[in-house]
Amino acid sequence: MSNFWGSLRFEDIRIPFHVAAVSIPQGEYWFHEVGIDWMLPRTAVFRGDIKTSVGSFYDGRRAGLIFNPIWSLSRYFEVGGGYEVNRIEFPSRGEATTTHLGRLKLSFALNQHISLSTFAQYNNLDERTSINARFRYHFREGTDLWIVYNEGLNLERDRGFDPRLPRSAGRTLLIKYSHTFSW
């Protein structure tokens, strides 16, 4: 299945800021964008989607590609991934950058009660990797126990700043019990 789309947006920037390695000056900007999205059937063993888009980006232009494959190895195990690349150019200023975002997801279900999913992501803009793991025990409808672990890792620790960035950008362990009450 494919989908063709277009969009028009407006932004009024009052304070300059940076996107990746390029600066965005103050001003009023119209964004014109078109794209094509392709999706494989959700019932297939190998499925996923591909999305492309091109258009204006502040006072420049942007072209993007997203690829999200999913492979169901069995009814208990699924592997998913993703890759996103964006090329941003500002020809009038001689500035440009390319962003990359990679993702990997593993999902495992032993049965209707026990499941585990892990998610890892790499972003080249801040040289950081994020990892998320979620264990779920489903007691019965409306009652679940979740154990969630999140970790962020700084891959580029020496950025010319003092002090040096720590290896860990943050760590969280969350235990959540949910129970739905009905009246």
PDB file of C-alpha atoms in Angstrom:
ATOM      1  CA  MET A   1       0.000   0.000   0.000  1.00  0.00           C
ATOM      2  CA  SER A   2       1.335   3.458  -0.787  1.00  0.00           C
ATOM      3  CA  ASN A   3       0.302   6.898   0.304  1.00  0.00           C
ATOM      4  CA  PHE A   4       1.181  10.214  -1.328  1.00  0.00           C
ATOM      5  CA  TRP A   5       0.941  13.264   0.896  1.00  0.00           C
ATOM      6  CA  GLY A   6       1.733  16.934   1.159  1.00  0.00           C
ATOM      7  CA  SER A   7       1.806  19.445   3.977  1.00  0.00           C
ATOM      8  CA  LEU A   8       2.082  23.174   4.540  1.00  0.00           C
ATOM      9  CA  ARG A   9       3.146  24.660   7.888  1.00  0.00           C
ATOM     10  CA  PHE A  10       4.172  28.054   9.248  1.00  0.00           C
ATOM     11  CA  GLU A  11       6.610  28.946  12.042  1.00  0.00           C
ATOM     12  CA  ASP A  12       7.510  32.341  13.465  1.00  0.00           C
ATOM     13  CA  ILE A  13      10.973  32.060  15.050  1.00  0.00           C
ATOM     14  CA  ARG A  14      11.707  34.874  17.475  1.00  0.00           C
ATOM     15  CA  ILE A  15      14.947  33.528  18.959  1.00  0.00           C
ATOM     16  CA  PRO A  16      17.682  31.940  16.765  1.00  0.00           C
ATOM     17  CA  PHE A  17      18.597  28.317  17.568  1.00  0.00           C
ATOM     18  CA  HIS A  18      20.617  25.377  16.211  1.00  0.00           C
ATOM     19  CA  VAL A  19      19.506  22.183  14.487  1.00  0.00           C
ATOM     20  CA  ALA A  20      22.375  19.726  14.369  1.00  0.00           C
ATOM     21  CA  ALA A  21      25.407  21.687  13.171  1.00  0.00           C
ATOM     22  CA  VAL A  22      23.470  24.502  11.466  1.00  0.00           C
ATOM     23  CA  SER A  23      21.940  27.698  12.810  1.00  0.00           C
ATOM     24  CA  ILE A  24      18.349  28.806  12.263  1.00  0.00           C
ATOM     25  CA  PRO A  25      17.996  32.602  12.196  1.00  0.00           C
ATOM     26  CA  GLN A  26      15.043  34.598  13.481  1.00  0.00           C
ATOM     27  CA  GLY A  27      12.227  34.997  10.961  1.00  0.00           C
ATOM     28  CA  GLU A  28       8.950  33.736   9.532  1.00  0.00           C
ATOM     29  CA  TYR A  29       9.105  30.440   7.655  1.00  0.00           C
ATOM     30  CA  TRP A  30       6.698  28.450   5.508  1.00  0.00           C
ATOM     31  CA  PHE A  31       7.364  24.707   5.206  1.00  0.00           C
ATOM     32  CA  HIS A  32       6.207  22.973   2.010  1.00  0.00           C
ATOM     33  CA  GLU A  33       6.698  19.220   2.041  1.00  0.00           C
ATOM     34  CA  VAL A  34       5.655  16.225  -0.069  1.00  0.00           C
ATOM     35  CA  GLY A  35       6.251  12.548   0.499  1.00  0.00           C
ATOM     36  CA  ILE A  36       5.483   8.958  -0.356  1.00  0.00           C
ATOM     37  CA  ASP A  37       4.936   6.215   2.240  1.00  0.00           C
ATOM     38  CA  TRP A  38       4.975   2.501   1.364  1.00  0.00           C
ATOM     39  CA  MET A  39       3.694  -0.186   3.731  1.00  0.00           C
ATOM     40  CA  LEU A  40       3.963  -3.944   3.410  1.00  0.00           C
ATOM     41  CA  PRO A  41       0.937  -5.960   4.622  1.00  0.00           C
ATOM     42  CA  ARG A  42       0.849  -6.211   8.441  1.00  0.00           C
ATOM     43  CA  THR A  43       0.076  -9.954   8.277  1.00  0.00           C
ATOM     44  CA  ALA A  44       3.282 -10.832   6.362  1.00  0.00           C
ATOM     45  CA  VAL A  45       6.247 -12.498   8.092  1.00  0.00           C
ATOM     46  CA  PHE A  46       8.504  -9.755   6.747  1.00  0.00           C
ATOM     47  CA  ARG A  47       6.810  -6.387   6.834  1.00  0.00           C
ATOM     48  CA  GLY A  48       7.514  -2.764   7.537  1.00  0.00           C
ATOM     49  CA  ASP A  49       7.420   0.588   5.847  1.00  0.00           C
ATOM     50  CA  ILE A  50       9.504   3.040   3.858  1.00  0.00           C
ATOM     51  CA  LYS A  51       8.845   6.770   4.016  1.00  0.00           C
ATOM     52  CA  THR A  52      10.384   9.485   1.880  1.00  0.00           C
ATOM     53  CA  SER A  53       9.904  13.230   2.035  1.00  0.00           C
ATOM     54  CA  VAL A  54      11.359  16.383   0.495  1.00  0.00           C
ATOM     55  CA  GLY A  55      10.620  20.020   1.070  1.00  0.00           C
ATOM     56  CA  SER A  56      11.593  23.336   2.492  1.00  0.00           C
ATOM     57  CA  PHE A  57      13.169  23.577   5.939  1.00  0.00           C
ATOM     58  CA  TYR A  58      13.347  27.094   7.398  1.00  0.00           C
ATOM     59  CA  ASP A  59      15.429  29.047   4.842  1.00  0.00           C
ATOM     60  CA  GLY A  60      16.804  25.835   3.302  1.00  0.00           C
ATOM     61  CA  ARG A  61      15.643  22.414   2.218  1.00  0.00           C
ATOM     62  CA  ARG A  62      15.417  18.888   3.647  1.00  0.00           C
ATOM     63  CA  ALA A  63      15.216  15.403   2.162  1.00  0.00           C
ATOM     64  CA  GLY A  64      14.485  12.409   4.364  1.00  0.00           C
ATOM     65  CA  LEU A  65      14.258   8.635   4.180  1.00  0.00           C
ATOM     66  CA  ILE A  66      12.935   6.270   6.861  1.00  0.00           C
ATOM     67  CA  PHE A  67      13.132   2.488   6.617  1.00  0.00           C
ATOM     68  CA  ASN A  68      11.426   0.333   9.312  1.00  0.00           C
ATOM     69  CA  PRO A  69      11.630  -3.435   8.656  1.00  0.00           C
ATOM     70  CA  ILE A  70       9.973  -5.993  10.961  1.00  0.00           C
ATOM     71  CA  TRP A  71      10.573  -9.727  10.831  1.00  0.00           C
ATOM     72  CA  SER A  72       8.358 -12.176  12.739  1.00  0.00           C
ATOM     73  CA  LEU A  73      10.640 -15.156  13.307  1.00  0.00           C
ATOM     74  CA  SER A  74       7.870 -17.023  15.133  1.00  0.00           C
ATOM     75  CA  ARG A  75       4.671 -16.216  16.975  1.00  0.00           C
ATOM     76  CA  TYR A  76       6.855 -15.651  20.057  1.00  0.00           C
ATOM     77  CA  PHE A  77       9.775 -13.635  18.658  1.00  0.00           C
ATOM     78  CA  GLU A  78       9.950 -10.518  16.492  1.00  0.00           C
ATOM     79  CA  VAL A  79      12.901  -8.412  15.320  1.00  0.00           C
ATOM     80  CA  GLY A  80      12.391  -4.845  14.193  1.00  0.00           C
ATOM     81  CA  GLY A  81      14.746  -2.162  13.082  1.00  0.00           C
ATOM     82  CA  GLY A  82      14.814   1.278  11.673  1.00  0.00           C
ATOM     83  CA  TYR A  83      17.049   3.728   9.949  1.00  0.00           C
ATOM     84  CA  GLU A  84      16.318   7.400   9.377  1.00  0.00           C
ATOM     85  CA  VAL A  85      18.511   9.790   7.427  1.00  0.00           C
ATOM     86  CA  ASN A  86      17.855  13.478   6.817  1.00  0.00           C
ATOM     87  CA  ARG A  87      19.913  15.765   4.601  1.00  0.00           C
ATOM     88  CA  ILE A  88      19.476  19.417   5.551  1.00  0.00           C
ATOM     89  CA  GLU A  89      20.961  22.128   3.319  1.00  0.00           C
ATOM     90  CA  PHE A  90      21.029  25.923   3.425  1.00  0.00           C
ATOM     91  CA  PRO A  91      22.569  26.878   0.050  1.00  0.00           C
ATOM     92  CA  SER A  92      22.345  30.647   0.592  1.00  0.00           C
ATOM     93  CA  ARG A  93      24.450  30.311   3.772  1.00  0.00           C
ATOM     94  CA  GLY A  94      26.711  27.467   2.673  1.00  0.00           C
ATOM     95  CA  GLU A  95      25.619  25.281   5.624  1.00  0.00           C
ATOM     96  CA  ALA A  96      24.542  21.643   5.503  1.00  0.00           C
ATOM     97  CA  THR A  97      24.364  18.550   7.694  1.00  0.00           C
ATOM     98  CA  THR A  98      23.184  14.945   7.563  1.00  0.00           C
ATOM     99  CA  THR A  99      21.485  13.283  10.518  1.00  0.00           C
ATOM    100  CA  HIS A 100      21.321   9.539  11.169  1.00  0.00           C
ATOM    101  CA  LEU A 101      19.115   7.647  13.595  1.00  0.00           C
ATOM    102  CA  GLY A 102      19.326   3.859  13.923  1.00  0.00           C
ATOM    103  CA  ARG A 103      16.965   1.652  15.917  1.00  0.00           C
ATOM    104  CA  LEU A 104      16.749  -2.031  16.865  1.00  0.00           C
ATOM    105  CA  LYS A 105      13.826  -3.696  18.669  1.00  0.00           C
ATOM    106  CA  LEU A 106      13.536  -7.277  19.911  1.00  0.00           C
ATOM    107  CA  SER A 107      10.194  -8.551  21.206  1.00  0.00           C
ATOM    108  CA  PHE A 108       9.725 -11.909  22.900  1.00  0.00           C
ATOM    109  CA  ALA A 109       6.551 -13.439  24.355  1.00  0.00           C
ATOM    110  CA  LEU A 110       6.818 -16.731  26.212  1.00  0.00           C
ATOM    111  CA  ASN A 111       3.034 -16.923  26.518  1.00  0.00           C
ATOM    112  CA  GLN A 112       0.073 -14.591  27.115  1.00  0.00           C
ATOM    113  CA  HIS A 113       1.423 -13.721  30.569  1.00  0.00           C
ATOM    114  CA  ILE A 114       5.176 -13.140  30.129  1.00  0.00           C
ATOM    115  CA  SER A 115       6.791 -10.833  27.576  1.00  0.00           C
ATOM    116  CA  LEU A 116      10.059  -8.960  27.166  1.00  0.00           C
ATOM    117  CA  SER A 117      10.917  -6.227  24.709  1.00  0.00           C
ATOM    118  CA  THR A 118      14.185  -4.380  24.215  1.00  0.00           C
ATOM    119  CA  PHE A 119      14.831  -1.252  22.232  1.00  0.00           C
ATOM    120  CA  ALA A 120      18.151   0.388  21.324  1.00  0.00           C
ATOM    121  CA  GLN A 121      18.658   3.649  19.457  1.00  0.00           C
ATOM    122  CA  TYR A 122      21.706   5.507  18.127  1.00  0.00           C
ATOM    123  CA  ASN A 123      21.665   9.220  17.261  1.00  0.00           C
ATOM    124  CA  ASN A 124      24.679  10.736  15.496  1.00  0.00           C
ATOM    125  CA  LEU A 125      23.754  14.325  16.428  1.00  0.00           C
ATOM    126  CA  ASP A 126      24.587  13.959  20.094  1.00  0.00           C
ATOM    127  CA  GLU A 127      26.645  10.744  19.780  1.00  0.00           C
ATOM    128  CA  ARG A 128      24.350   8.994  22.217  1.00  0.00           C
ATOM    129  CA  THR A 129      22.849   5.526  22.441  1.00  0.00           C
ATOM    130  CA  SER A 130      19.694   4.772  24.418  1.00  0.00           C
ATOM    131  CA  ILE A 131      18.662   1.327  25.619  1.00  0.00           C
ATOM    132  CA  ASN A 132      15.240   0.357  26.975  1.00  0.00           C
ATOM    133  CA  ALA A 133      14.155  -3.073  28.254  1.00  0.00           C
ATOM    134  CA  ARG A 134      10.602  -3.846  29.399  1.00  0.00           C
ATOM    135  CA  PHE A 135       9.503  -7.007  31.179  1.00  0.00           C
ATOM    136  CA  ARG A 136       5.761  -7.511  31.570  1.00  0.00           C
ATOM    137  CA  TYR A 137       3.901 -10.055  33.637  1.00  0.00           C
ATOM    138  CA  HIS A 138       0.194 -10.048  32.793  1.00  0.00           C
ATOM    139  CA  PHE A 139      -1.688 -11.593  35.755  1.00  0.00           C
ATOM    140  CA  ARG A 140      -5.132 -11.208  34.197  1.00  0.00           C
ATOM    141  CA  GLU A 141      -7.071  -8.622  32.205  1.00  0.00           C
ATOM    142  CA  GLY A 142      -6.465  -5.224  33.796  1.00  0.00           C
ATOM    143  CA  THR A 143      -3.632  -6.365  36.089  1.00  0.00           C
ATOM    144  CA  ASP A 144       0.019  -6.110  35.032  1.00  0.00           C
ATOM    145  CA  LEU A 145       3.478  -5.892  36.548  1.00  0.00           C
ATOM    146  CA  TRP A 146       6.112  -3.961  34.564  1.00  0.00           C
ATOM    147  CA  ILE A 147       9.850  -3.796  35.177  1.00  0.00           C
ATOM    148  CA  VAL A 148      11.454  -1.175  32.938  1.00  0.00           C
ATOM    149  CA  TYR A 149      15.155  -0.366  32.578  1.00  0.00           C
ATOM    150  CA  ASN A 150      16.438   2.680  30.663  1.00  0.00           C
ATOM    151  CA  GLU A 151      20.070   3.593  30.017  1.00  0.00           C
ATOM    152  CA  GLY A 152      21.592   6.407  28.006  1.00  0.00           C
ATOM    153  CA  LEU A 153      25.239   6.168  26.966  1.00  0.00           C
ATOM    154  CA  ASN A 154      27.475   9.029  25.835  1.00  0.00           C
ATOM    155  CA  LEU A 155      29.632   7.706  23.008  1.00  0.00           C
ATOM    156  CA  GLU A 156      31.599  10.927  22.444  1.00  0.00           C
ATOM    157  CA  ARG A 157      32.720  11.922  25.928  1.00  0.00           C
ATOM    158  CA  ASP A 158      35.499  14.369  24.931  1.00  0.00           C
ATOM    159  CA  ARG A 159      33.716  17.296  23.290  1.00  0.00           C
ATOM    160  CA  GLY A 160      36.171  19.974  24.297  1.00  0.00           C
ATOM    161  CA  PHE A 161      34.319  20.688  27.522  1.00  0.00           C
ATOM    162  CA  ASP A 162      35.650  20.364  31.000  1.00  0.00           C
ATOM    163  CA  PRO A 163      34.707  18.198  32.770  1.00  0.00           C
ATOM    164  CA  ARG A 164      34.510  15.222  30.452  1.00  0.00           C
ATOM    165  CA  LEU A 165      31.021  13.752  29.941  1.00  0.00           C
ATOM    166  CA  PRO A 166      30.267  10.622  31.984  1.00  0.00           C
ATOM    167  CA  ARG A 167      29.759   7.307  30.158  1.00  0.00           C
ATOM    168  CA  SER A 168      26.174   7.148  31.440  1.00  0.00           C
ATOM    169  CA  ALA A 169      23.797   9.880  30.281  1.00  0.00           C
ATOM    170  CA  GLY A 170      21.145   8.626  32.687  1.00  0.00           C
ATOM    171  CA  ARG A 171      19.788   5.418  34.129  1.00  0.00           C
ATOM    172  CA  THR A 172      16.330   4.463  35.377  1.00  0.00           C
ATOM    173  CA  LEU A 173      14.837   1.328  36.890  1.00  0.00           C
ATOM    174  CA  LEU A 174      11.070   1.449  37.193  1.00  0.00           C
ATOM    175  CA  ILE A 175       8.739  -1.120  38.742  1.00  0.00           C
ATOM    176  CA  LYS A 176       5.082  -0.537  38.022  1.00  0.00           C
ATOM    177  CA  TYR A 177       2.045  -2.497  39.108  1.00  0.00           C
ATOM    178  CA  SER A 178      -1.237  -1.583  37.475  1.00  0.00           C
ATOM    179  CA  HIS A 179      -4.684  -2.772  38.417  1.00  0.00           C
ATOM    180  CA  THR A 180      -7.884  -1.577  36.783  1.00  0.00           C
ATOM    181  CA  PHE A 181     -10.884  -1.238  39.044  1.00  0.00           C
ATOM    182  CA  SER A 182     -14.385  -1.501  37.723  1.00  0.00           C
ATOM    183  CA  TRP A 183     -17.496  -0.229  39.465  1.00  0.00           C
TER     184      TRP A 183
END
